[in-house]
Short mmCIF file of C-alpha atoms and ligand atoms in Angstrom, two decimals:
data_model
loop_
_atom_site.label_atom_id
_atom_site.label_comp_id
_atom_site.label_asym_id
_atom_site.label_seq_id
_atom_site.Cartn_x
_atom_site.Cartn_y
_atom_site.Cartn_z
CA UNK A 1 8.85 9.99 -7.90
CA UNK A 2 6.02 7.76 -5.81
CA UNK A 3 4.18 10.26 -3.48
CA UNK A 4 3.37 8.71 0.00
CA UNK A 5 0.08 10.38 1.68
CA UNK A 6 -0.79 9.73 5.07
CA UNK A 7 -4.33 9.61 5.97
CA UNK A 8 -5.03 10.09 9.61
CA UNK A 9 -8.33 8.29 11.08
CA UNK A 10 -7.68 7.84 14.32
CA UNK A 11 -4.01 8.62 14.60
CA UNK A 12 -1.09 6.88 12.47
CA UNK A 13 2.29 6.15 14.06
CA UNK A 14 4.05 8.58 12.88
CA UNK A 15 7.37 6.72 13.51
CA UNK A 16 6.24 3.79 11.46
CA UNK A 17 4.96 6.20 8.41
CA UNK A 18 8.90 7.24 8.36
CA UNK A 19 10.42 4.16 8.29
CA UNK A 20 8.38 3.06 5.23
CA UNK A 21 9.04 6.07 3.50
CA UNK A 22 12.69 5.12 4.42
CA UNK A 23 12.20 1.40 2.86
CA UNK A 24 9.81 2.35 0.08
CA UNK A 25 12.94 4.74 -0.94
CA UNK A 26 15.96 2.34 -0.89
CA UNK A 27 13.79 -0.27 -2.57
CA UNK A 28 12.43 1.51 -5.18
CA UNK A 29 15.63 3.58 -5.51
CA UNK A 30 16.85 0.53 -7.04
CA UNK A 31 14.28 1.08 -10.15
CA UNK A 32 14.93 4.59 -10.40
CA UNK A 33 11.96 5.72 -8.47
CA UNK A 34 12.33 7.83 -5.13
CA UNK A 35 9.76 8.23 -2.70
CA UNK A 36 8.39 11.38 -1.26
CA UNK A 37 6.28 11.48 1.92
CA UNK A 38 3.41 13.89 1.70
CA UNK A 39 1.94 16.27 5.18
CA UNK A 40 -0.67 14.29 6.57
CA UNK A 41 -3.90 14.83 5.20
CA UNK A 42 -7.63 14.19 7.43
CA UNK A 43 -10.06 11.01 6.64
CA UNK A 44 -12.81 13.82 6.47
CA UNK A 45 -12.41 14.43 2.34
CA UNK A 46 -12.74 10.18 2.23
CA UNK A 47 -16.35 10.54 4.45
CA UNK A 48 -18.41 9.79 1.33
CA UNK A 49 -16.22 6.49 1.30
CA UNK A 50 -17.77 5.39 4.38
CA UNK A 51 -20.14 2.50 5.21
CA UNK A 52 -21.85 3.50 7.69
CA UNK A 53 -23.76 -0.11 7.67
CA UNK A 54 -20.35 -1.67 7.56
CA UNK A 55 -18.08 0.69 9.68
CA UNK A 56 -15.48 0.45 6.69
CA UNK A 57 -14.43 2.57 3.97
CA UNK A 58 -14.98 1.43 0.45
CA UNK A 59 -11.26 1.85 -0.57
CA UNK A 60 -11.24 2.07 -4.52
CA UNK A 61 -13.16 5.33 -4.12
CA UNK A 62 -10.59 6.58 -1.69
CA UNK A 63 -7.89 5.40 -4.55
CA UNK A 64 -10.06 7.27 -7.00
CA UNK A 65 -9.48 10.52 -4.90
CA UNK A 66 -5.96 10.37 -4.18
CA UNK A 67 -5.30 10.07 -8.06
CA UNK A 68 -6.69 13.50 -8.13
CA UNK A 69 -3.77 14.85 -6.12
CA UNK A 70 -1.37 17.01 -7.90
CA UNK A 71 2.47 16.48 -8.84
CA UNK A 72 4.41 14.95 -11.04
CA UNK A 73 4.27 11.24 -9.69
CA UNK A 74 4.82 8.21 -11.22
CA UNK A 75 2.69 6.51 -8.02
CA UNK A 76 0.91 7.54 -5.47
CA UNK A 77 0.48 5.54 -2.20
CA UNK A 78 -2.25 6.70 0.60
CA UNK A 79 -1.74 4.72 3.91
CA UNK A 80 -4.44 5.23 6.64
CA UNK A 81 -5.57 3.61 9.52
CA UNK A 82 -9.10 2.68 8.95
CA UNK A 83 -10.58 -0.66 7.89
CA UNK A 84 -11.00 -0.94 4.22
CA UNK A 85 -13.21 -3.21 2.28
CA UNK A 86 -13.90 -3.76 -1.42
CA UNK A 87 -17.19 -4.64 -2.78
CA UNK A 88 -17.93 -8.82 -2.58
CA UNK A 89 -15.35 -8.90 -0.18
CA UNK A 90 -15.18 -8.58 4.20
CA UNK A 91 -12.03 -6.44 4.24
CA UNK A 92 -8.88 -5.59 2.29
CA UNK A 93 -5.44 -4.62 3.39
CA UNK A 94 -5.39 -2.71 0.68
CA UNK A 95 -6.48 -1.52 -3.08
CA UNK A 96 -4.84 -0.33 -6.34
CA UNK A 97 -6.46 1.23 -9.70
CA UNK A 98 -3.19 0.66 -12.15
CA UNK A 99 -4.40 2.80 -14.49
CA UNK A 100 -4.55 5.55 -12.28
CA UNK A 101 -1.49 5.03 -10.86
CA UNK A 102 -2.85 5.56 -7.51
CA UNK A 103 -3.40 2.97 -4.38
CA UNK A 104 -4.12 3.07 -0.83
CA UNK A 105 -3.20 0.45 1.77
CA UNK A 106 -4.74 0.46 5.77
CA UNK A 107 -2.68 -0.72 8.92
CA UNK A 108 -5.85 -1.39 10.23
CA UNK A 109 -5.62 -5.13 10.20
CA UNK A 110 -1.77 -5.20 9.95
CA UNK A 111 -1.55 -4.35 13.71
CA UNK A 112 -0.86 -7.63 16.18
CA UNK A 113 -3.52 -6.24 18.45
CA UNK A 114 -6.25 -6.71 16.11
CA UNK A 115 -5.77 -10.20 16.18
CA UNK A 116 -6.11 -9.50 19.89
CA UNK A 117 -1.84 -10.14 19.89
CA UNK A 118 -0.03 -7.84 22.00
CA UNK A 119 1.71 -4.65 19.90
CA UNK A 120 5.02 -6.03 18.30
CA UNK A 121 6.32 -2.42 16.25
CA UNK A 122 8.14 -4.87 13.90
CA UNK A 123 5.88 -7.15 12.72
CA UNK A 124 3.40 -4.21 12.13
CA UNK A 125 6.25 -2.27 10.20
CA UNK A 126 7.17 -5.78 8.30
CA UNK A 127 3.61 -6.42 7.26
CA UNK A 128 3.02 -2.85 6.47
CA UNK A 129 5.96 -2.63 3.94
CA UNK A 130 4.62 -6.10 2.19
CA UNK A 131 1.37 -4.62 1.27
CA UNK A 132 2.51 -0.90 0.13
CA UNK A 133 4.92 -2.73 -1.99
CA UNK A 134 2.36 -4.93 -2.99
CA UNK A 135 -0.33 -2.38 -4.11
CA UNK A 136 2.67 -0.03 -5.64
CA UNK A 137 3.50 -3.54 -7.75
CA UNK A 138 0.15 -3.52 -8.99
CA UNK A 139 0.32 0.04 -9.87
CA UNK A 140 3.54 -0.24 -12.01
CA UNK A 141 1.46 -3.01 -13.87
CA UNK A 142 2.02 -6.46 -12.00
CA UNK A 143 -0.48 -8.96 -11.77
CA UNK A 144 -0.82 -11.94 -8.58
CA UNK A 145 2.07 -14.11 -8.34
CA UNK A 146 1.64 -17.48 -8.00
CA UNK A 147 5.43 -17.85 -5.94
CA UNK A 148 3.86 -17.66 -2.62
CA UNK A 149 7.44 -15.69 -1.36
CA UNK A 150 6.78 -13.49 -3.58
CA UNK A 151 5.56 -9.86 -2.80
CA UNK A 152 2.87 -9.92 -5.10
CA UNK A 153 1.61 -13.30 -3.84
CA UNK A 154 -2.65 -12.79 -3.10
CA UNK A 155 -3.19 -12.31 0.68
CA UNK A 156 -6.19 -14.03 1.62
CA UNK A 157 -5.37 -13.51 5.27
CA UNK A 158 -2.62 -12.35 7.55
CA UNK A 159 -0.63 -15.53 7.62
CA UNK A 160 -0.38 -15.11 4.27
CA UNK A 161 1.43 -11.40 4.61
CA UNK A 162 3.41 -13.06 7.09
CA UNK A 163 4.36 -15.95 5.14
CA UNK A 164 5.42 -13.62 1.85
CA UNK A 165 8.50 -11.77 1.57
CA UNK A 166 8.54 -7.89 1.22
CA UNK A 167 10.57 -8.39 -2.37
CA UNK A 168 9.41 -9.34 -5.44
CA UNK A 169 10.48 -12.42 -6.92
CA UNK A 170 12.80 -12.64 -9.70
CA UNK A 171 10.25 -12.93 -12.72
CA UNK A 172 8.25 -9.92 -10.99
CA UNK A 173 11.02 -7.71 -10.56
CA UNK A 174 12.38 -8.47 -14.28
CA UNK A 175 8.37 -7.17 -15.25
CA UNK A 176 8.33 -4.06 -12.88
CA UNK A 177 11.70 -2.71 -14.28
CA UNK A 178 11.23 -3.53 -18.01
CA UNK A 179 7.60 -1.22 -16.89
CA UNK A 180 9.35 1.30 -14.74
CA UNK A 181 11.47 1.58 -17.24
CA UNK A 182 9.31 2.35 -20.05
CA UNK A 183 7.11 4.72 -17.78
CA UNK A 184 10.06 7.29 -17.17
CA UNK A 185 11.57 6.44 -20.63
CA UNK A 186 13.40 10.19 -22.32
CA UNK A 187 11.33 11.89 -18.86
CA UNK A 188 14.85 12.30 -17.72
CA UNK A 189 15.66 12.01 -13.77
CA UNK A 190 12.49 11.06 -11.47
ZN1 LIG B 201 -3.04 -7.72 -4.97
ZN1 LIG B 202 6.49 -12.85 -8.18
#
């Protein structure tokens, strides 16, 4: 099972947190793994994330704090709304600590109107599913891929999210199974 926790800043779509729980599902379904979608929990718990300096949240130690959430889950995916940044680095769309098994990802800069665009549902849903799938890659033990196509390709910026595909390539998705595989090995159904 992946766990999918919604972390509200300033309000998530709730529309768009159910249609990735309904894509995470039939994707993953096809390596065994469902997907459950958590109750929405507050930013306030993350506050000792924040940069006040910044204006950001520093989002390993948010990562750090959803691993401490209880269930038997092979993954666990936050998704919030507030800008997320890593140390030595302006921003990230989103962060994940493999051995942990946990990883958060913001919509923050996934949303046209950041990019002062005007709102387009799709392309925030599209771009949103390429970087949950992304960080959950990472968490099931996949490194960069050099295929830019490829899920797992390094997004510098948006264009590259919107140049990548949502799937992992074929050498990726032969590495995530063979690990999926070995993670719920004689654990019977997950
Ligand atoms: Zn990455
Ligand atoms: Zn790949």
């Amino acid at each position: 099972m992946i766990g999918l926790l919604p972390i509200k800043g300033y309000g998530l779509p709730q529309e768009l947190i159910e249609d990735l729980k309904r894509n995470l599902d039939a994707y993953f379904g096809e390596f065994g793994l469902n997907v459950e979608l958590m109750p929405e929990i507050d930013i306030k718990p993350f506050l000792d994330s924040y940069n006040e300096l910044r204006g950001q949240f520093l989002a390993s130690t948010m990562a750090y704090r959803i691993a401490r959430v209880r269930g038997d889950f092979k993954a666990l995916l936050g998704i919030t709304d507030v800008d997320l940044y890593e140390r030595g680095m302006n921003f990230v769309f989103g962060v994940a600590i493999p051995p942990l098994r946990s990883a958060i990802i913001s919509i923050y800069r996934l949303d046209p109107r950041f990019y002062r665009k005007p709102y387009n549902y799709e392309k925030l849903g599209e771009r949103t599913l390429k970087e949950a799938v992304h960080e959950l890659g990472h968490v099931f033990g996949l490194p960069h891929c050099p295929n830019p196509k490829c899920v797992m390709h390094f997004s510098n910026s948006i264009f590259d999210t919107d140049f990548k595909g949502w799937r992992f390539c074929e050498k990726c998705e032969e590495k995530i199974k063979y690990n999926i595989d070995r993670l719920t090995e004689g654990r019977g159904n997950d």
